[in-house]
Short mmCIF file of C-alpha atoms and ligand atoms in Angstrom, two decimals:
data_model
loop_
_atom_site.label_atom_id
_atom_site.label_comp_id
_atom_site.label_asym_id
_atom_site.label_seq_id
_atom_site.Cartn_x
_atom_site.Cartn_y
_atom_site.Cartn_z
CA MET A 1164 1.24 16.55 -24.00
CA VAL A 1165 2.47 18.70 -21.16
CA ASP A 1166 0.11 22.04 -20.06
CA ALA A 1167 1.57 24.12 -17.96
CA HIS A 1168 -0.74 25.26 -15.39
CA ARG A 1169 0.96 22.83 -12.64
CA THR A 1170 4.45 22.46 -12.15
CA PHE A 1171 5.87 20.07 -9.73
CA VAL A 1172 9.57 20.25 -8.87
CA ILE A 1173 11.81 17.53 -7.74
CA VAL A 1174 15.08 18.63 -5.71
CA GLY A 1175 17.68 16.12 -5.87
CA GLY A 1176 18.61 13.51 -8.59
CA GLY A 1177 18.83 10.60 -7.05
CA LEU A 1178 16.86 7.58 -6.80
CA ALA A 1179 14.14 9.40 -4.70
CA GLY A 1180 13.66 11.98 -7.29
CA ALA A 1181 13.81 10.16 -9.93
CA LYS A 1182 11.15 7.39 -9.28
CA ALA A 1183 8.95 10.75 -8.06
CA ALA A 1184 9.58 11.98 -11.37
CA GLU A 1185 8.43 8.80 -13.01
CA THR A 1186 5.09 8.08 -10.61
CA LEU A 1187 3.97 11.32 -11.91
CA ARG A 1188 3.43 10.94 -14.90
CA GLU A 1189 2.45 7.38 -14.48
CA GLU A 1190 -0.55 8.89 -12.46
CA GLY A 1191 -1.27 11.19 -15.40
CA PHE A 1192 -0.06 14.27 -14.24
CA THR A 1193 -0.23 16.01 -16.99
CA GLY A 1194 1.80 19.58 -15.53
CA ARG A 1195 5.41 20.37 -16.21
CA VAL A 1196 7.85 17.87 -14.11
CA ILE A 1197 11.04 19.42 -13.33
CA LEU A 1198 13.94 17.61 -11.64
CA ILE A 1199 17.05 19.49 -10.31
CA GLY A 1200 19.89 17.52 -9.57
CA ASP A 1201 23.53 19.03 -8.84
CA GLU A 1202 25.50 15.83 -9.98
CA ARG A 1203 26.10 16.02 -13.92
CA ASP A 1204 25.44 12.55 -14.31
CA HIS A 1205 21.61 11.06 -14.67
CA PRO A 1206 19.94 9.68 -11.37
CA TYR A 1207 21.70 6.57 -10.92
CA GLU A 1208 21.26 3.91 -7.86
CA ARG A 1209 24.04 4.01 -5.61
CA PRO A 1210 24.42 0.36 -4.11
CA PRO A 1211 26.47 -0.93 -6.74
CA LEU A 1212 29.18 1.50 -6.22
CA SER A 1213 30.11 -0.60 -3.24
CA LYS A 1214 29.46 -3.93 -4.91
CA GLY A 1215 29.43 -4.92 -8.71
CA TYR A 1216 30.50 -1.31 -9.92
CA LEU A 1217 33.55 -1.11 -7.77
CA THR A 1218 34.57 -4.85 -8.23
CA GLY A 1219 34.24 -3.89 -12.18
CA ASP A 1220 31.43 -6.75 -12.59
CA ASP A 1221 28.81 -4.29 -13.51
CA GLU A 1222 28.83 -1.87 -16.11
CA ARG A 1223 28.32 1.98 -15.74
CA ASP A 1224 25.16 1.62 -17.93
CA SER A 1225 23.27 -0.72 -15.83
CA VAL A 1226 23.44 1.93 -12.50
CA PHE A 1227 21.20 4.50 -14.04
CA VAL A 1228 17.43 4.69 -13.02
CA HIS A 1229 16.70 5.52 -16.10
CA GLU A 1230 18.08 5.47 -20.22
CA PRO A 1231 18.80 9.51 -20.63
CA ALA A 1232 16.29 9.52 -23.66
CA TRP A 1233 13.78 8.50 -20.89
CA TYR A 1234 13.30 12.14 -19.43
CA ALA A 1235 12.32 13.59 -22.95
CA GLY A 1236 10.08 10.84 -23.52
CA ALA A 1237 8.37 11.25 -20.34
CA ASP A 1238 8.41 15.39 -20.77
CA VAL A 1239 10.67 15.37 -17.57
CA GLU A 1240 12.92 18.88 -17.76
CA LEU A 1241 16.37 18.57 -16.23
CA HIS A 1242 18.41 20.59 -14.91
CA LEU A 1243 21.29 18.66 -14.19
CA GLY A 1244 24.79 19.92 -12.82
CA GLN A 1245 23.01 22.53 -11.27
CA PRO A 1246 22.40 22.82 -7.28
CA ALA A 1247 19.44 24.31 -5.80
CA VAL A 1248 21.25 26.97 -3.84
CA HIS A 1249 17.64 28.82 -2.14
CA LEU A 1250 14.24 27.70 -1.28
CA ASP A 1251 11.92 30.85 -1.52
CA ARG A 1252 8.77 29.32 0.30
CA ALA A 1253 6.77 32.75 0.07
CA ALA A 1254 7.49 33.32 -3.66
CA LYS A 1255 7.06 29.49 -4.29
CA CYS A 1256 10.48 29.27 -5.92
CA VAL A 1257 13.58 27.33 -6.08
CA VAL A 1258 16.95 29.31 -7.41
CA LEU A 1259 19.73 27.72 -9.00
CA GLY A 1260 23.65 27.80 -8.64
CA ASP A 1261 23.24 29.84 -11.98
CA GLY A 1262 20.55 32.70 -10.56
CA THR A 1263 17.66 30.86 -12.54
CA ARG A 1264 14.54 30.84 -10.67
CA VAL A 1265 12.06 27.66 -10.70
CA HIS A 1266 8.28 28.06 -9.53
CA TYR A 1267 6.50 25.42 -8.08
CA ASP A 1268 3.30 24.72 -7.31
CA ARG A 1269 4.36 21.66 -5.07
CA LEU A 1270 7.79 20.83 -4.23
CA LEU A 1271 9.81 17.65 -3.54
CA LEU A 1272 12.86 17.64 -1.79
CA ALA A 1273 14.86 14.55 -2.17
CA THR A 1274 18.37 15.74 -1.54
CA GLY A 1275 19.89 12.71 -0.07
CA ALA A 1276 22.79 12.36 2.24
CA GLU A 1277 26.53 12.95 1.98
CA PRO A 1278 29.26 11.02 3.82
CA ARG A 1279 30.61 12.37 7.13
CA ARG A 1280 34.17 13.67 6.99
CA LEU A 1281 36.63 12.99 9.42
CA ASP A 1282 38.00 16.04 11.63
CA ILE A 1283 41.34 14.68 12.23
CA PRO A 1284 44.67 16.17 10.30
CA GLY A 1285 45.71 14.56 6.78
CA THR A 1286 42.26 14.49 5.41
CA GLY A 1287 43.24 16.71 2.33
CA LEU A 1288 45.64 14.27 1.18
CA ALA A 1289 45.40 12.26 -1.83
CA GLY A 1290 44.53 8.93 -1.40
CA VAL A 1291 41.65 9.99 1.31
CA HIS A 1292 38.32 9.03 -0.25
CA HIS A 1293 34.57 8.77 0.40
CA LEU A 1294 31.98 6.76 -1.50
CA ARG A 1295 28.94 8.25 -2.31
CA ARG A 1296 29.12 9.37 -5.91
CA LEU A 1297 30.01 7.63 -9.24
CA ALA A 1298 33.44 9.99 -9.52
CA HIS A 1299 33.80 8.46 -6.01
CA ALA A 1300 33.84 4.97 -7.26
CA ASP A 1301 35.65 5.50 -10.20
CA ARG A 1302 38.54 6.77 -8.28
CA LEU A 1303 38.42 4.29 -5.87
CA ARG A 1304 38.22 1.28 -8.14
CA GLY A 1305 41.50 2.63 -10.01
CA ARG A 1306 43.09 2.65 -6.58
CA LEU A 1307 41.81 -0.67 -5.33
CA ALA A 1308 43.29 -2.02 -9.10
CA ALA A 1309 46.47 -0.29 -8.21
CA LEU A 1310 46.82 -1.19 -4.61
CA GLY A 1311 46.28 -4.86 -5.72
CA GLN A 1312 49.39 -4.65 -7.90
CA GLU A 1313 51.55 -3.16 -5.55
CA ASN A 1314 50.59 -4.81 -2.70
CA GLY A 1315 49.45 -1.70 -1.31
CA HIS A 1316 47.46 -1.01 1.78
CA LEU A 1317 43.88 0.21 2.59
CA VAL A 1318 42.96 1.71 5.67
CA ILE A 1319 38.95 1.77 6.17
CA ALA A 1320 37.90 4.15 9.08
CA GLY A 1321 34.39 2.25 9.92
CA ALA A 1322 33.16 -1.26 9.89
CA GLY A 1323 29.62 -0.08 8.79
CA TRP A 1324 28.09 -1.73 5.62
CA ILE A 1325 29.99 0.58 3.47
CA GLY A 1326 33.11 0.17 4.96
CA LEU A 1327 32.66 -3.73 4.92
CA GLU A 1328 31.50 -4.00 1.51
CA VAL A 1329 34.66 -1.95 0.30
CA ALA A 1330 36.75 -4.06 2.37
CA ALA A 1331 35.39 -7.13 0.16
CA ALA A 1332 36.00 -5.64 -3.07
CA ALA A 1333 39.30 -4.44 -1.99
CA ARG A 1334 40.09 -7.92 -1.01
CA GLY A 1335 38.87 -8.78 -4.48
CA TYR A 1336 41.62 -6.79 -6.14
CA GLY A 1337 44.38 -8.23 -3.66
CA ALA A 1338 44.48 -5.14 -1.45
CA GLU A 1339 45.74 -5.49 1.83
CA VAL A 1340 43.38 -3.92 4.22
CA THR A 1341 42.84 -2.77 7.69
CA VAL A 1342 39.43 -1.89 9.20
CA VAL A 1343 39.54 0.65 12.45
CA GLU A 1344 36.65 0.99 14.21
CA PRO A 1345 35.76 2.17 17.73
CA SER A 1346 32.97 -0.65 18.89
CA ALA A 1347 34.18 -4.09 19.41
CA THR A 1348 32.47 -5.64 16.88
CA PRO A 1349 31.27 -4.59 13.15
CA LEU A 1350 27.92 -3.10 12.35
CA HIS A 1351 27.42 -2.71 16.24
CA ALA A 1352 24.63 0.30 15.71
CA VAL A 1353 22.75 -1.69 13.38
CA LEU A 1354 23.10 -5.36 14.87
CA GLY A 1355 24.34 -4.81 18.34
CA PRO A 1356 27.40 -7.28 19.74
CA GLU A 1357 25.66 -10.54 19.21
CA LEU A 1358 25.81 -10.81 15.38
CA GLY A 1359 28.47 -8.35 14.55
CA GLY A 1360 31.45 -10.88 15.06
CA LEU A 1361 30.11 -13.27 12.43
CA PHE A 1362 30.96 -10.45 9.99
CA ALA A 1363 34.45 -9.81 11.66
CA ASP A 1364 34.82 -13.52 11.17
CA LEU A 1365 33.79 -13.78 7.73
CA HIS A 1366 35.93 -11.00 6.80
CA ARG A 1367 39.09 -12.53 8.58
CA GLU A 1368 38.79 -15.34 6.70
CA HIS A 1369 39.29 -13.09 3.84
CA GLY A 1370 42.24 -11.56 5.05
CA VAL A 1371 40.68 -7.96 6.07
CA ARG A 1372 42.58 -6.98 9.81
CA PHE A 1373 40.20 -5.28 12.20
CA HIS A 1374 41.53 -2.63 14.81
CA PHE A 1375 38.35 -2.36 17.28
CA GLY A 1376 38.02 -0.21 19.91
CA ALA A 1377 40.16 2.82 18.17
CA ARG A 1378 39.47 5.91 16.23
CA LEU A 1379 41.82 7.36 13.37
CA THR A 1380 43.43 10.54 14.72
CA GLY A 1381 45.63 11.49 11.89
CA ILE A 1382 46.93 10.64 8.93
CA THR A 1383 50.20 11.25 7.63
CA GLY A 1384 51.85 11.53 4.65
CA GLN A 1385 54.89 13.09 2.28
CA ASP A 1386 54.41 14.92 -0.78
CA GLY A 1387 50.51 14.50 -0.95
CA ILE A 1388 50.70 11.00 -0.67
CA VAL A 1389 49.10 8.91 2.41
CA GLN A 1390 51.90 7.09 4.15
CA ALA A 1391 50.02 6.04 7.59
CA VAL A 1392 47.12 6.68 9.67
CA ARG A 1393 47.36 6.79 13.67
CA THR A 1394 44.63 5.62 16.26
CA ASP A 1395 43.83 7.13 19.45
CA ASP A 1396 45.62 4.03 21.18
CA GLY A 1397 48.88 5.26 20.02
CA GLU A 1398 49.42 2.70 17.21
CA GLU A 1399 50.48 3.36 13.69
CA HIS A 1400 49.39 1.80 10.88
CA PRO A 1401 50.74 1.57 7.17
CA ALA A 1402 48.12 3.24 4.44
CA HIS A 1403 48.60 4.13 1.02
CA ASP A 1404 44.82 5.28 0.54
CA VAL A 1405 42.18 5.97 3.25
CA LEU A 1406 38.40 5.35 3.11
CA ALA A 1407 36.42 7.41 5.40
CA ALA A 1408 33.13 5.14 5.64
CA ILE A 1409 31.84 6.75 8.87
CA GLY A 1410 28.06 7.67 7.86
CA ALA A 1411 26.15 10.13 6.12
CA ALA A 1412 24.43 13.13 6.95
CA PRO A 1413 21.08 14.10 5.55
CA ARG A 1414 21.37 17.50 2.89
CA THR A 1415 19.01 19.51 4.91
CA ALA A 1416 20.51 22.99 4.14
CA LEU A 1417 18.19 24.26 1.73
CA ALA A 1418 15.29 23.36 3.98
CA GLU A 1419 17.08 24.64 7.54
CA ALA A 1420 17.26 28.11 5.72
CA ALA A 1421 13.78 28.13 4.42
CA GLY A 1422 12.54 27.68 8.07
CA LEU A 1423 11.07 24.22 7.26
CA ALA A 1424 10.59 21.62 10.15
CA LEU A 1425 13.98 19.53 11.26
CA ALA A 1426 13.84 16.15 13.09
CA GLU A 1427 15.41 16.32 16.44
CA GLY A 1428 18.22 14.09 17.69
CA ARG A 1429 19.09 10.64 16.04
CA GLY A 1430 19.84 11.13 12.50
CA GLY A 1431 17.97 14.50 11.83
CA GLY A 1432 16.41 14.89 8.85
CA ILE A 1433 13.24 17.17 7.37
CA ALA A 1434 10.47 16.10 9.58
CA VAL A 1435 7.79 14.90 7.12
CA ASP A 1436 4.04 13.33 8.54
CA ALA A 1437 2.75 9.89 7.19
CA ALA A 1438 1.93 11.46 3.43
CA LEU A 1439 6.06 12.77 3.78
CA ARG A 1440 4.49 16.51 3.78
CA THR A 1441 7.09 18.74 5.43
CA SER A 1442 5.86 21.53 7.99
CA ASP A 1443 4.69 23.36 4.71
CA PRO A 1444 2.06 21.74 2.95
CA ASP A 1445 3.24 22.35 -0.50
CA ILE A 1446 6.68 20.83 -0.06
CA TYR A 1447 7.22 17.19 0.41
CA ALA A 1448 10.29 15.10 1.44
CA ALA A 1449 11.49 11.64 0.46
CA GLY A 1450 14.46 9.13 0.66
CA ASP A 1451 17.59 9.47 2.82
CA VAL A 1452 16.87 13.14 3.85
CA ALA A 1453 13.08 12.45 5.10
CA ALA A 1454 12.28 11.28 9.07
CA VAL A 1455 9.46 9.63 9.00
CA ARG A 1456 7.51 8.78 12.21
CA TYR A 1457 8.05 4.93 12.86
CA PRO A 1458 5.07 3.62 13.22
CA PHE A 1459 5.27 -0.16 14.75
CA ALA A 1460 6.10 0.01 18.34
CA GLY A 1461 3.51 2.85 19.07
CA GLU A 1462 0.66 0.84 17.03
CA LEU A 1463 0.67 -2.53 19.07
CA PRO A 1464 -2.08 -2.80 21.29
CA SER A 1465 -2.13 -0.06 24.18
CA GLY A 1466 -0.43 -0.88 27.35
CA GLU A 1467 1.50 -3.72 25.92
CA ALA A 1468 3.27 -0.94 23.71
CA PRO A 1469 6.92 -0.67 24.36
CA ARG A 1470 7.47 3.07 24.57
CA PHE A 1471 11.16 3.41 23.57
CA THR A 1472 12.62 6.13 25.07
CA GLY A 1473 15.79 8.02 23.34
CA ASP A 1474 16.07 10.17 20.40
CA GLY A 1475 14.75 9.27 17.14
CA LEU A 1476 13.33 5.35 18.02
CA PRO A 1477 10.16 4.04 17.57
CA GLU A 1478 8.08 6.85 19.49
CA GLY A 1479 10.39 9.23 17.30
CA ARG A 1480 11.15 9.95 13.81
CA LEU A 1481 13.75 7.87 11.97
CA ARG A 1482 15.50 8.49 8.76
CA VAL A 1483 16.21 5.43 6.86
CA GLU A 1484 19.05 5.37 4.48
CA HIS A 1485 18.44 2.48 2.39
CA TRP A 1486 17.66 1.87 -1.35
CA ALA A 1487 14.36 0.66 -0.59
CA ASN A 1488 13.09 3.64 0.99
CA ALA A 1489 14.41 6.04 -1.50
CA LEU A 1490 12.55 3.77 -4.01
CA ASN A 1491 9.46 3.74 -2.50
CA SER A 1492 8.93 6.94 -0.61
CA GLY A 1493 9.70 8.95 -3.81
CA PRO A 1494 6.55 7.90 -5.59
CA ALA A 1495 4.62 7.70 -2.45
CA ALA A 1496 5.22 11.48 -2.07
CA ALA A 1497 4.30 11.79 -5.85
CA ARG A 1498 1.07 10.48 -5.21
CA ALA A 1499 0.76 12.65 -2.12
CA MET A 1500 1.79 16.26 -4.12
CA LEU A 1501 -1.07 14.47 -6.68
CA GLY A 1502 -3.35 14.83 -3.57
CA ASP A 1503 -4.06 10.85 -2.90
CA GLU A 1504 -4.05 9.46 0.29
CA VAL A 1505 -1.16 8.34 1.31
CA ARG A 1506 0.02 6.81 4.38
CA TYR A 1507 3.96 5.70 4.22
CA ASP A 1508 4.83 3.23 6.97
CA ARG A 1509 6.95 0.55 5.34
CA VAL A 1510 9.30 -1.29 7.37
CA PRO A 1511 12.78 -0.20 6.74
CA TYR A 1512 14.64 -2.79 4.51
CA PHE A 1513 18.24 -2.99 3.47
CA PHE A 1514 20.36 -5.85 1.46
CA SER A 1515 24.21 -6.44 1.50
CA ASP A 1516 26.30 -9.06 -0.49
CA GLN A 1517 30.00 -9.51 1.16
CA TYR A 1518 31.92 -12.64 -0.79
CA ASP A 1519 29.81 -15.05 -0.97
CA VAL A 1520 27.12 -14.27 1.75
CA GLY A 1521 24.14 -12.11 1.27
CA MET A 1522 21.54 -10.86 3.58
CA GLU A 1523 18.37 -8.67 3.87
CA PHE A 1524 17.60 -6.88 7.17
CA SER A 1525 13.98 -5.48 7.92
CA GLY A 1526 12.88 -3.38 10.78
CA TYR A 1527 14.90 -1.32 13.58
CA ALA A 1528 16.51 -2.62 16.66
CA PRO A 1529 19.60 -0.81 17.85
CA PRO A 1530 21.23 -1.72 20.69
CA GLY A 1531 19.42 -0.59 23.90
CA VAL A 1532 15.86 -1.34 22.34
CA TYR A 1533 16.04 -4.88 22.22
CA ASP A 1534 16.60 -7.74 24.98
CA GLN A 1535 16.95 -10.58 23.33
CA VAL A 1536 18.39 -12.20 19.66
CA VAL A 1537 16.88 -15.25 18.80
CA CYS A 1538 18.70 -17.43 15.75
CA ARG A 1539 16.75 -19.89 13.36
CA GLY A 1540 19.13 -22.07 11.27
CA ASP A 1541 22.94 -22.74 11.24
CA VAL A 1542 24.83 -19.44 12.30
CA SER A 1543 27.98 -21.72 12.05
CA LYS A 1544 27.24 -22.11 8.37
CA ARG A 1545 26.22 -18.63 7.79
CA GLU A 1546 22.49 -19.92 6.96
CA PHE A 1547 19.68 -18.43 9.33
CA VAL A 1548 17.58 -16.07 10.53
CA ALA A 1549 17.82 -13.70 13.40
CA PHE A 1550 15.53 -11.87 15.25
CA TRP A 1551 15.44 -8.99 17.61
CA LEU A 1552 12.87 -8.77 20.27
CA ARG A 1553 11.98 -6.52 23.03
CA ASP A 1554 9.11 -8.15 25.64
CA ASN A 1555 9.11 -11.30 23.17
CA LYS A 1556 7.73 -9.35 20.34
CA VAL A 1557 9.74 -9.08 17.41
CA LEU A 1558 11.55 -5.64 16.23
CA ALA A 1559 13.71 -7.00 13.20
CA GLY A 1560 14.68 -9.49 11.90
CA MET A 1561 17.97 -10.38 9.26
CA ASN A 1562 18.21 -13.32 6.61
CA VAL A 1563 21.78 -14.79 6.18
CA ASN A 1564 22.13 -16.82 3.04
CA VAL A 1565 18.26 -17.84 3.53
CA TRP A 1566 15.77 -16.24 0.55
CA ASP A 1567 12.05 -15.69 0.37
CA VAL A 1568 11.57 -14.90 3.83
CA THR A 1569 11.54 -11.39 3.86
CA GLU A 1570 7.73 -10.93 3.90
CA ALA A 1571 6.78 -13.23 6.93
CA VAL A 1572 9.73 -11.52 8.56
CA GLN A 1573 8.03 -7.73 8.05
CA ARG A 1574 4.70 -9.43 8.88
CA LEU A 1575 5.82 -10.55 12.21
CA ILE A 1576 6.92 -6.68 13.18
CA THR A 1577 4.31 -5.16 11.85
CA SER A 1578 1.68 -7.51 13.55
CA GLY A 1579 2.90 -6.66 17.00
CA VAL A 1580 2.37 -10.09 17.89
CA THR A 1581 3.97 -11.95 21.33
CA VAL A 1582 5.94 -15.13 20.20
CA ASP A 1583 7.57 -18.00 22.02
CA PRO A 1584 11.34 -17.26 21.27
CA HIS A 1585 11.54 -21.10 21.32
CA GLY A 1586 8.96 -21.53 18.22
CA LEU A 1587 10.93 -18.55 16.48
CA ALA A 1588 14.15 -20.21 16.62
CA ASP A 1589 12.19 -23.66 15.58
CA PRO A 1590 12.60 -24.01 11.85
CA ALA A 1591 9.84 -26.58 11.91
CA VAL A 1592 7.28 -23.54 13.08
CA PRO A 1593 6.12 -21.67 10.03
CA LEU A 1594 7.27 -17.95 10.26
CA GLU A 1595 3.81 -17.48 8.65
CA ARG A 1596 1.89 -18.87 11.59
CA LEU A 1597 4.26 -17.17 14.25
CA ALA A 1598 3.09 -13.91 12.63
CA GLU A 1599 -1.00 -15.13 13.61
CA GLY A 1600 -0.02 -15.61 17.01
CA ASP A 1601 0.62 -19.88 16.83
CA SER A 1602 3.97 -20.89 18.10
CA ARG A 1603 3.05 -24.06 18.00
CA GLY A 1604 5.41 -26.47 15.96
C1 LIG B 2925 27.68 3.23 -1.95
C2 LIG B 2925 27.01 3.24 -1.28
C3 LIG B 2925 26.31 1.71 -1.37
C4 LIG B 2925 25.24 1.57 -0.65
N1 LIG B 2925 24.56 -0.02 -0.92
C5 LIG B 2925 23.16 -0.01 -0.45
C6 LIG B 2925 22.58 -1.00 -0.27
O1 LIG B 2925 23.55 -2.21 -0.52
N2 LIG B 2925 21.29 -1.53 0.28
C7 LIG B 2925 20.47 -0.59 0.46
O2 LIG B 2925 19.29 -0.72 0.69
N3 LIG B 2925 21.16 0.98 0.70
C8 LIG B 2925 22.16 0.97 0.18
N4 LIG B 2925 22.84 2.45 0.04
C9 LIG B 2925 22.04 3.65 0.27
C10 LIG B 2925 21.08 3.87 -1.00
O3 LIG B 2925 21.90 3.89 -1.87
C11 LIG B 2925 20.51 5.25 0.06
O4 LIG B 2925 19.69 5.25 0.43
C12 LIG B 2925 19.83 5.74 -1.62
O5 LIG B 2925 20.78 6.37 -2.68
C13 LIG B 2925 18.76 7.19 -0.92
O6 LIG B 2925 18.49 7.78 -2.32
P1 LIG B 2925 17.92 9.14 -2.34
O7 LIG B 2925 17.44 9.34 -3.76
O8 LIG B 2925 17.16 9.45 -1.23
O9 LIG B 2925 19.61 10.34 -2.05
P2 LIG B 2925 20.54 10.26 -2.95
O10 LIG B 2925 20.86 8.90 -3.63
O11 LIG B 2925 21.52 11.04 -2.24
O12 LIG B 2925 20.03 11.59 -4.26
C14 LIG B 2925 20.27 12.55 -3.74
C15 LIG B 2925 20.73 13.91 -4.73
O13 LIG B 2925 20.59 14.88 -4.66
C16 LIG B 2925 21.40 15.92 -5.14
N5 LIG B 2925 21.54 16.91 -4.11
C17 LIG B 2925 21.33 17.42 -3.04
N6 LIG B 2925 21.15 18.88 -2.51
C18 LIG B 2925 20.97 18.97 -3.87
C19 LIG B 2925 20.44 20.47 -4.21
N7 LIG B 2925 20.15 21.43 -3.42
N8 LIG B 2925 20.29 20.97 -5.62
C20 LIG B 2925 20.15 19.84 -6.73
N9 LIG B 2925 20.64 18.66 -6.11
C21 LIG B 2925 21.10 18.32 -4.84
C22 LIG B 2925 22.54 14.79 -4.65
O14 LIG B 2925 23.68 15.35 -5.18
C23 LIG B 2925 21.89 13.38 -4.95
O15 LIG B 2925 22.63 13.23 -6.42
C24 LIG B 2925 24.34 2.70 -0.32
C25 LIG B 2925 24.74 3.92 -0.42
C26 LIG B 2925 26.11 4.11 -0.69
C27 LIG B 2925 26.33 5.31 -1.10
#
């Protein structure tokens, strides 16, 4: 039974928003819960859009966070297909696209991110795709099937996780695939150069072509249909469809116009404290849009702590665009809204599946931050765990076709212990023991 004396509003009908609504009810909140989303679909999970849903293996029903009937059953009021266009902090209300004013006592911004666009001629042609929404995946899926039948060619701009996963799906349909990437290796911003080559080899074995060290400069076509792409080294590549997979930008417009503090530098986002509270004490942010202070390096014993320089690195705020972060930070923000003591300090965690290779990545160690990469296991067989270190402390770890090690990898990151790289590389030394500061075999 809802009593109307308090109203909590959530803007953003993605995973973070839906999980926050669920948590408010689980924690016994009896006021009104209102969820506002600009997509018409009920909140859904996005990872399948570049994996099982794109390949046709996953049913549409399987991607939704809750069944549609759950919302009414949990007394969560939905405004779907409605953008929140204005946030009036003085009046404590959100204004929707149709002019409806929704009052809040506490507000959660879970507005996520949107794909970055290519700023080149030809992006308006039919056949230029982005991948964020179910409708994007539906359209791309239809095109991949057609490309497979017609021996057609997909060009993917960007060898990040989404670009590579779509490359794998497209090869499954039999489409020709070329990936154009400015760096020298795939996944460069996450893994650095040492292990990116492994993913390039994997995709080449499945027939993907790479064009590294180049950017798209134009997409050409006739009668609105894509025919080719040009790159900045003067080359032209045949293309029938193009996917721009060049990253995502946080949807901060509402927060910014309302004067909430934004994170500076790398990734941007809405700046929040450890309880996911923004610069307005009644407004919280979670999921892809929130920039959280990254705690781990700063918590190492003083004097030893690597003070990473640069924008948004461990001394600053980090925006984590991962499923697990949306899954956990939405509920954490809901608890904070209810007045619980919350300290959100989870290690960033990500997973990906490409062909027969599955991996999990924990932590944060972009190029320029780590000074050494150590592997244990068989890299050539693609069964190993890689660690990114700085001053012999583990900043990040990735397990490839090795399972049930995530907890131990994350413990190594959060403990901040100094490890012997030889012990780390030796599968005979349990990771748990290394996390306790013991490197003996
Ligand atoms: C294709 C794809 C594959 C992915 N694969 C993986 C993976 O394998 N592993 C992994 O860890 N992560 C993956 N991710 C990332 C993961 O899906 C995101 O981190 C997660 O969706 C973030 O959830 P969110 O709720 O913060 O934001 P979103 O899912 O973006 O949801 C935000 C919602 O808010 C809506 N919205 C925004 N502004 C407004 C407004 N003003 N008014 C109303 N509504 C608004 C948006 O339209 C959207 O529906 C993938 C992402 C994509 C796109």
